[in-house]
Structure formats: structure tokens, C-alpha cells
Amino acid sequence: MTKVTPEILDKELDILMHDGIPEDLIYTIREKIKNEALEEEQLEYLLNKIFINYNNAIVETSEPVGT
């Protein structure tokens, strides 16, 4: 198990940004977890959850909202 370094964090967040997550959300994620002592597996799990939840929250055209 490897601890997350700033280089690993930047690399993983760049991948997330290329997958369509907005830059301001990437910045917020970076600020929240930059001082946390995470393992690589924990970071991967967290970023996967963020990616899934973000994509599930996107509203499609003509999709009803609030019903």
C-alpha cells in the first residue's frame, strides 16, 4: 500500500478532468484531500465514487426534474 503523493494526486485528478469533471470541482477536491493521509486504493475509490455520482446527477435534455 502506497501513500498518495502530490504527484499521484495531480495525475489522478488530471485523469478525472479529462473524463469530463469540471475544473472547479477538481480544484475543490484537491483542496479537500491534499492534506489527508490516503492510500492509493482509497484515493482511487474516492475518485471513482465522485465520478459515478457526478455523472448520475447530470440531467438529460427533456428529462423531468423534481418529480
Steps between C-alpha positions, in 0.01 A plus 500: 500500500644829385423838649368762260760759404416839346621366164265201517212726605564737209521212253175343620316833503621575146351168389174593671497839324556334161203275581273805513500617862500884514822678592345682797387168649851359445642803685259445791589131519872583497460754782296260714729197474849644450585473872333164560710188551342276238617177344488475120212253520301739719560786258393285205183396685417861592556634148296217347211583736525870408500415128200269530297740715578797275395314186183371666406858597516635144155575360429398143305722262122465552553290814249590774656657807359511852224247448 
